[in-house]
Amino acid sequence: MSLLTRLPSSSLAHGLLTHISDARSSISPARALAQWHAYRAVFAAYGWTLCEVPPCEEAPDSVFVEDVLLYLPSFTDVPAALLLTRTPTPSRAPERVGAAAFASSLAASRGLAFLEMPEDAHLEGGDILKLSSSRTLYVGQTSRTSARGLAALRELAEPRGWRVLGVHIDKALHLKSAMTALPDGTILAHAPLLSEEARRLPRLREVHEAEGVAVVHLNRTATATAAAGEGSRTKGALLISAAAPRTAQMLREMGWHVECVHIDEFEKLEGCVTCLSVRMRS
Ligand SMILES: CN(C)C(=N)NCCC[C@H](N)C(=O)O
């Protein structure tokens, strides 16, 4: 399991804001850097190999590396792929250059395909929710991912065995600002952030904290939670923001071991625990 991350730019405080009031004045680059290291340390403790995408100092939002690179597993004989996305935002466009060279080289070393979104197809990784249990990709239709982006991803993903469905999102920056999924396909969602279309998705489980919608699966098997001292009494381990204690407790009651991380410096810029990395599980 490999975790791709990207060092925060010192200009982080100038990151884009879309749906929340301007909190950028309170952002501490030093505190953000400490939180970024602590985030990575949790994955390392669960056996993930840490890989760094070269920093992009000129792009304030470059730490949100999930948006620029998408790992696309395959269920067929078509190779899995690393996809370079295509943001519509000028301030994030420079992120693509260093990410492209890195991803092309990593893909070659791992026997993966390296793919790029076409010129006119805008898409960011924060809009892509992968449900491996049902081989479904939910693709947010947002200010960052267009219908052309959805169509272009469908052309790349269907031959790899994925079903690709668009979901209109208008109350949040990305699809994964409003929902993510547990390994069994349960979708954690925060009702105030859902469009009418999103409310109709199957297997929704409402969480009452906006930060609680974002979870990352830290390990495949319960045995890995031995590192957490809980042995194999849990389903496995999840990572969630420390800003969602009620959701963390709900997940523990569902049988998960839960690791909480402080990422408030990134939440001030509409980030979450999925944004800060690309997870390559196979
Ligand atoms: C799941 N989410 C939300 C993401 N993957 N990306 C967060 C990007 C935040 C950045 N300030 C921006 O506006 O681009």
Short mmCIF file of C-alpha atoms and ligand atoms in Angstrom, two decimals:
data_model
loop_
_atom_site.label_atom_id
_atom_site.label_comp_id
_atom_site.label_asym_id
_atom_site.label_seq_id
_atom_site.Cartn_x
_atom_site.Cartn_y
_atom_site.Cartn_z
CA MET A 1 0.00 0.00 0.00
CA SER A 2 1.51 3.35 -1.06
CA LEU A 3 0.51 6.81 0.12
CA LEU A 4 1.26 9.74 -2.17
CA THR A 5 1.46 13.12 -0.40
CA ARG A 6 2.75 16.59 -1.32
CA LEU A 7 4.51 19.02 1.02
CA PRO A 8 2.34 22.06 1.85
CA SER A 9 3.35 25.26 0.06
CA SER A 10 4.42 28.14 2.34
CA SER A 11 1.65 30.10 0.56
CA LEU A 12 -1.03 27.70 1.88
CA ALA A 13 -2.93 30.57 3.51
CA HIS A 14 -3.71 31.88 0.01
CA GLY A 15 -5.53 28.69 -0.94
CA LEU A 16 -8.89 28.83 -2.69
CA LEU A 17 -12.11 29.21 -0.67
CA THR A 18 -15.49 28.47 -2.22
CA HIS A 19 -18.12 27.58 0.36
CA ILE A 20 -16.75 28.78 3.68
CA SER A 21 -16.04 32.27 5.02
CA ASP A 22 -12.53 33.63 4.76
CA ALA A 23 -10.56 32.00 7.59
CA ARG A 24 -7.26 32.27 5.79
CA SER A 25 -5.96 34.97 8.14
CA SER A 26 -5.81 32.42 10.97
CA ILE A 27 -3.88 29.77 9.05
CA SER A 28 -0.49 28.88 10.53
CA PRO A 29 1.89 27.30 7.97
CA ALA A 30 3.99 25.87 10.84
CA ARG A 31 0.96 24.23 12.46
CA ALA A 32 -0.21 22.98 9.07
CA LEU A 33 3.18 21.38 8.43
CA ALA A 34 3.10 19.64 11.83
CA GLN A 35 -0.41 18.33 11.10
CA TRP A 36 0.72 17.10 7.68
CA HIS A 37 3.59 15.11 9.20
CA ALA A 38 1.30 13.65 11.88
CA TYR A 39 -1.20 12.62 9.18
CA ARG A 40 1.52 10.73 7.29
CA ALA A 41 2.78 9.12 10.49
CA VAL A 42 -0.56 7.39 11.05
CA PHE A 43 -0.38 5.70 7.65
CA ALA A 44 3.24 4.66 8.25
CA ALA A 45 2.17 3.06 11.55
CA TYR A 46 -0.31 0.94 9.57
CA GLY A 47 2.30 -0.26 7.10
CA TRP A 48 1.81 2.20 4.25
CA THR A 49 4.85 3.15 2.13
CA LEU A 50 5.13 6.95 2.01
CA CYS A 51 5.89 8.54 -1.39
CA GLU A 52 6.25 12.29 -1.95
CA VAL A 53 5.05 14.06 -5.06
CA PRO A 54 7.58 16.89 -5.66
CA PRO A 55 6.36 20.08 -3.94
CA CYS A 56 4.76 22.87 -5.98
CA GLU A 57 5.65 25.97 -3.97
CA GLU A 58 3.89 28.35 -6.38
CA ALA A 59 0.50 26.65 -5.92
CA PRO A 60 -1.10 27.34 -2.49
CA ASP A 61 -3.46 24.33 -2.76
CA SER A 62 -0.84 21.82 -3.93
CA VAL A 63 -0.95 19.92 -0.61
CA PHE A 64 -4.43 18.69 -1.65
CA VAL A 65 -2.80 16.16 -3.94
CA GLU A 66 -5.93 13.99 -4.20
CA ASP A 67 -7.27 16.51 -6.71
CA VAL A 68 -4.42 16.28 -9.21
CA LEU A 69 -3.79 12.50 -9.33
CA LEU A 70 -6.32 9.66 -9.35
CA TYR A 71 -5.38 6.02 -8.80
CA LEU A 72 -7.70 3.87 -10.91
CA PRO A 73 -7.62 0.16 -9.97
CA SER A 74 -8.71 -2.40 -12.56
CA PHE A 75 -10.99 -5.46 -12.29
CA THR A 76 -10.14 -6.61 -15.83
CA ASP A 77 -6.96 -7.37 -17.80
CA VAL A 78 -6.68 -3.67 -18.65
CA PRO A 79 -3.85 -2.31 -16.47
CA ALA A 80 -4.65 -0.19 -13.43
CA ALA A 81 -3.75 3.46 -13.99
CA LEU A 82 -2.54 6.71 -12.53
CA LEU A 83 -4.61 9.52 -14.04
CA LEU A 84 -3.45 13.11 -14.21
CA THR A 85 -6.61 15.16 -13.73
CA ARG A 86 -7.41 18.60 -15.14
CA THR A 87 -8.52 21.38 -12.84
CA PRO A 88 -10.52 24.33 -14.23
CA THR A 89 -8.90 26.70 -11.69
CA PRO A 90 -5.91 28.73 -12.95
CA SER A 91 -4.23 28.87 -9.52
CA ARG A 92 -4.11 25.05 -9.35
CA ALA A 93 -3.02 24.42 -12.94
CA PRO A 94 0.74 24.60 -12.09
CA GLU A 95 0.28 21.55 -9.82
CA ARG A 96 -0.06 19.33 -12.90
CA VAL A 97 3.51 19.81 -14.18
CA GLY A 98 5.50 18.19 -11.36
CA ALA A 99 2.71 15.69 -10.71
CA ALA A 100 2.77 14.51 -14.33
CA ALA A 101 6.49 13.75 -14.35
CA PHE A 102 6.28 12.00 -10.98
CA ALA A 103 3.19 9.94 -11.85
CA SER A 104 4.52 8.92 -15.26
CA SER A 105 7.70 7.60 -13.67
CA LEU A 106 5.88 5.87 -10.79
CA ALA A 107 3.41 4.27 -13.19
CA ALA A 108 6.23 2.88 -15.33
CA SER A 109 7.97 1.44 -12.26
CA ARG A 110 4.74 -0.25 -11.07
CA GLY A 111 3.46 -1.56 -14.43
CA LEU A 112 0.56 0.90 -14.37
CA ALA A 113 -0.84 2.93 -17.24
CA PHE A 114 -0.26 6.69 -17.06
CA LEU A 115 -3.29 8.58 -18.39
CA GLU A 116 -4.23 12.24 -18.76
CA MET A 117 -7.62 13.92 -18.90
CA PRO A 118 -8.29 15.43 -22.34
CA GLU A 119 -7.89 19.21 -22.85
CA ASP A 120 -11.58 20.07 -22.58
CA ALA A 121 -12.48 17.61 -19.79
CA HIS A 122 -12.28 19.21 -16.34
CA LEU A 123 -12.12 16.87 -13.33
CA GLU A 124 -10.61 16.92 -9.85
CA GLY A 125 -9.95 13.86 -7.69
CA GLY A 126 -12.03 15.20 -4.80
CA ASP A 127 -15.06 14.50 -6.97
CA ILE A 128 -14.31 10.79 -7.42
CA LEU A 129 -15.69 8.36 -4.83
CA LYS A 130 -14.59 4.76 -5.47
CA LEU A 131 -16.76 1.95 -4.07
CA SER A 132 -14.69 -1.15 -4.78
CA SER A 133 -17.31 -3.36 -3.12
CA SER A 134 -19.74 -2.59 -5.94
CA ARG A 135 -17.20 -1.56 -8.57
CA THR A 136 -18.89 1.83 -8.72
CA LEU A 137 -17.36 5.27 -9.26
CA TYR A 138 -19.56 8.15 -8.16
CA VAL A 139 -18.38 11.29 -9.97
CA GLY A 140 -19.41 14.64 -8.52
CA GLN A 141 -20.71 17.15 -11.05
CA THR A 142 -19.44 20.34 -9.44
CA SER A 143 -17.67 23.62 -10.27
CA ARG A 144 -14.51 21.53 -10.64
CA THR A 145 -15.73 18.47 -12.60
CA SER A 146 -17.77 18.92 -15.78
CA ALA A 147 -20.00 16.61 -17.80
CA ARG A 148 -17.10 16.24 -20.26
CA GLY A 149 -14.88 15.22 -17.35
CA LEU A 150 -17.43 12.59 -16.33
CA ALA A 151 -17.66 11.27 -19.89
CA ALA A 152 -13.87 11.16 -20.29
CA LEU A 153 -13.44 9.27 -17.01
CA ARG A 154 -16.19 6.84 -18.02
CA GLU A 155 -14.26 6.02 -21.21
CA LEU A 156 -11.17 5.19 -19.11
CA ALA A 157 -12.88 3.43 -16.19
CA GLU A 158 -15.48 1.17 -17.85
CA PRO A 159 -12.88 -1.01 -19.63
CA ARG A 160 -11.33 -1.51 -16.16
CA GLY A 161 -14.60 -2.91 -14.84
CA TRP A 162 -16.05 0.19 -13.16
CA ARG A 163 -19.67 1.44 -13.35
CA VAL A 164 -19.50 5.24 -13.52
CA LEU A 165 -22.37 7.43 -12.24
CA GLY A 166 -22.56 11.22 -12.08
CA VAL A 167 -23.93 12.97 -8.96
CA HIS A 168 -24.80 16.67 -9.00
CA ILE A 169 -23.38 18.52 -5.97
CA ASP A 170 -24.17 22.19 -5.42
CA LYS A 171 -23.77 22.80 -1.68
CA ALA A 172 -20.16 21.67 -1.29
CA LEU A 173 -16.84 22.05 -3.10
CA HIS A 174 -16.40 18.39 -4.06
CA LEU A 175 -18.42 15.17 -3.88
CA LYS A 176 -16.12 14.00 -1.09
CA SER A 177 -16.82 17.19 0.85
CA ALA A 178 -20.35 15.79 1.25
CA MET A 179 -19.76 12.01 1.42
CA THR A 180 -17.26 9.17 1.42
CA ALA A 181 -17.70 5.42 1.90
CA LEU A 182 -16.83 2.65 4.31
CA PRO A 183 -15.19 -0.50 2.83
CA ASP A 184 -18.56 -2.31 2.84
CA GLY A 185 -20.13 0.38 0.63
CA THR A 186 -21.97 2.29 3.36
CA ILE A 187 -21.91 5.97 2.37
CA LEU A 188 -21.33 8.48 5.17
CA ALA A 189 -23.08 11.74 4.23
CA HIS A 190 -23.97 15.06 5.84
CA ALA A 191 -27.52 16.00 4.89
CA PRO A 192 -27.09 19.81 4.64
CA LEU A 193 -24.43 19.28 1.96
CA LEU A 194 -26.48 16.93 -0.24
CA SER A 195 -28.29 17.78 -3.46
CA GLU A 196 -31.70 16.21 -4.10
CA GLU A 197 -29.96 13.71 -6.42
CA ALA A 198 -27.34 12.82 -3.80
CA ARG A 199 -30.03 12.22 -1.17
CA ARG A 200 -31.38 9.39 -3.34
CA LEU A 201 -28.13 7.40 -3.43
CA PRO A 202 -28.39 3.90 -1.92
CA ARG A 203 -26.88 2.93 1.44
CA LEU A 204 -26.57 6.46 2.82
CA ARG A 205 -25.76 6.71 6.53
CA GLU A 206 -26.19 10.26 7.82
CA VAL A 207 -23.48 11.80 10.00
CA HIS A 208 -24.19 15.01 11.94
CA GLU A 209 -20.72 16.54 11.69
CA ALA A 210 -19.60 17.97 8.33
CA GLU A 211 -16.03 16.82 9.01
CA GLY A 212 -17.34 13.33 9.76
CA VAL A 213 -18.16 12.49 6.15
CA ALA A 214 -14.49 11.95 5.27
CA VAL A 215 -12.95 8.63 6.27
CA VAL A 216 -9.97 6.71 4.92
CA HIS A 217 -9.60 2.92 5.27
CA LEU A 218 -6.18 2.39 6.85
CA ASN A 219 -5.91 -1.37 6.46
CA ARG A 220 -7.61 -4.29 4.80
CA THR A 221 -7.62 -6.71 7.72
CA ALA A 222 -8.37 -6.55 11.40
CA THR A 223 -5.01 -8.13 12.19
CA ALA A 224 -3.27 -4.86 11.31
CA THR A 225 -5.08 -3.19 14.19
CA ALA A 226 -2.88 -5.24 16.50
CA ALA A 227 -0.60 -2.19 16.13
CA ALA A 228 -3.36 -0.28 17.85
CA GLY A 229 -3.41 -2.72 20.74
CA GLU A 230 -6.94 -3.83 20.01
CA GLY A 231 -6.01 -7.16 18.41
CA SER A 232 -8.48 -8.51 15.92
CA ARG A 233 -11.62 -7.42 17.82
CA THR A 234 -12.38 -4.78 15.17
CA LYS A 235 -13.34 -4.81 11.47
CA GLY A 236 -10.15 -2.87 10.75
CA ALA A 237 -8.97 0.71 11.14
CA LEU A 238 -10.36 4.00 9.79
CA LEU A 239 -8.87 7.50 9.79
CA ILE A 240 -11.11 10.48 10.54
CA SER A 241 -10.74 14.13 11.50
CA ALA A 242 -10.50 14.94 15.21
CA ALA A 243 -13.23 17.52 14.47
CA ALA A 244 -15.78 14.70 14.20
CA PRO A 245 -15.78 13.00 17.64
CA ARG A 246 -19.46 11.93 17.44
CA THR A 247 -18.89 10.26 14.09
CA ALA A 248 -15.75 8.57 15.41
CA GLN A 249 -17.79 7.15 18.31
CA MET A 250 -20.50 5.95 15.90
CA LEU A 251 -17.85 4.13 13.84
CA ARG A 252 -16.38 2.52 16.98
CA GLU A 253 -19.85 1.28 17.92
CA MET A 254 -20.09 -0.19 14.40
CA GLY A 255 -16.95 -2.24 15.18
CA TRP A 256 -14.16 -0.15 13.67
CA HIS A 257 -10.91 0.96 15.28
CA VAL A 258 -10.75 4.72 14.64
CA GLU A 259 -7.65 6.92 14.41
CA CYS A 260 -8.34 10.66 14.74
CA VAL A 261 -6.04 13.34 13.29
CA HIS A 262 -6.02 17.11 13.75
CA ILE A 263 -6.21 18.75 10.32
CA ASP A 264 -8.00 21.99 11.22
CA GLU A 265 -5.45 24.10 9.34
CA PHE A 266 -6.50 22.29 6.16
CA GLU A 267 -10.21 22.24 7.05
CA LYS A 268 -10.03 26.06 7.07
CA LEU A 269 -9.38 25.73 3.32
CA GLU A 270 -12.15 23.17 2.74
CA GLY A 271 -9.74 20.26 2.97
CA CYS A 272 -10.35 16.91 4.67
CA VAL A 273 -8.60 13.59 5.40
CA THR A 274 -9.00 12.33 1.82
CA CYS A 275 -7.63 15.48 0.15
CA LEU A 276 -4.16 15.21 1.61
CA SER A 277 -3.17 11.98 -0.14
CA VAL A 278 -3.62 9.52 -2.99
CA ARG A 279 -4.00 5.95 -1.70
CA MET A 280 -2.65 3.13 -3.90
CA ARG A 281 -3.82 -0.14 -2.35
CA SER A 282 -2.59 -2.73 -4.79
C1 LIG B 1 -12.40 16.27 -0.97
N1 LIG B 1 -11.84 17.61 -1.14
C2 LIG B 1 -12.57 18.69 -0.58
C3 LIG B 1 -10.65 17.75 -1.92
N2 LIG B 1 -10.16 16.75 -2.43
N3 LIG B 1 -10.03 18.97 -2.17
C4 LIG B 1 -9.97 20.12 -1.28
C5 LIG B 1 -9.43 21.31 -2.04
C6 LIG B 1 -9.44 22.61 -1.25
C7 LIG B 1 -8.79 23.77 -1.95
N4 LIG B 1 -8.77 24.96 -1.08
C8 LIG B 1 -9.54 24.10 -3.26
O1 LIG B 1 -10.50 24.87 -3.19
O2 LIG B 1 -9.16 23.60 -4.32
#
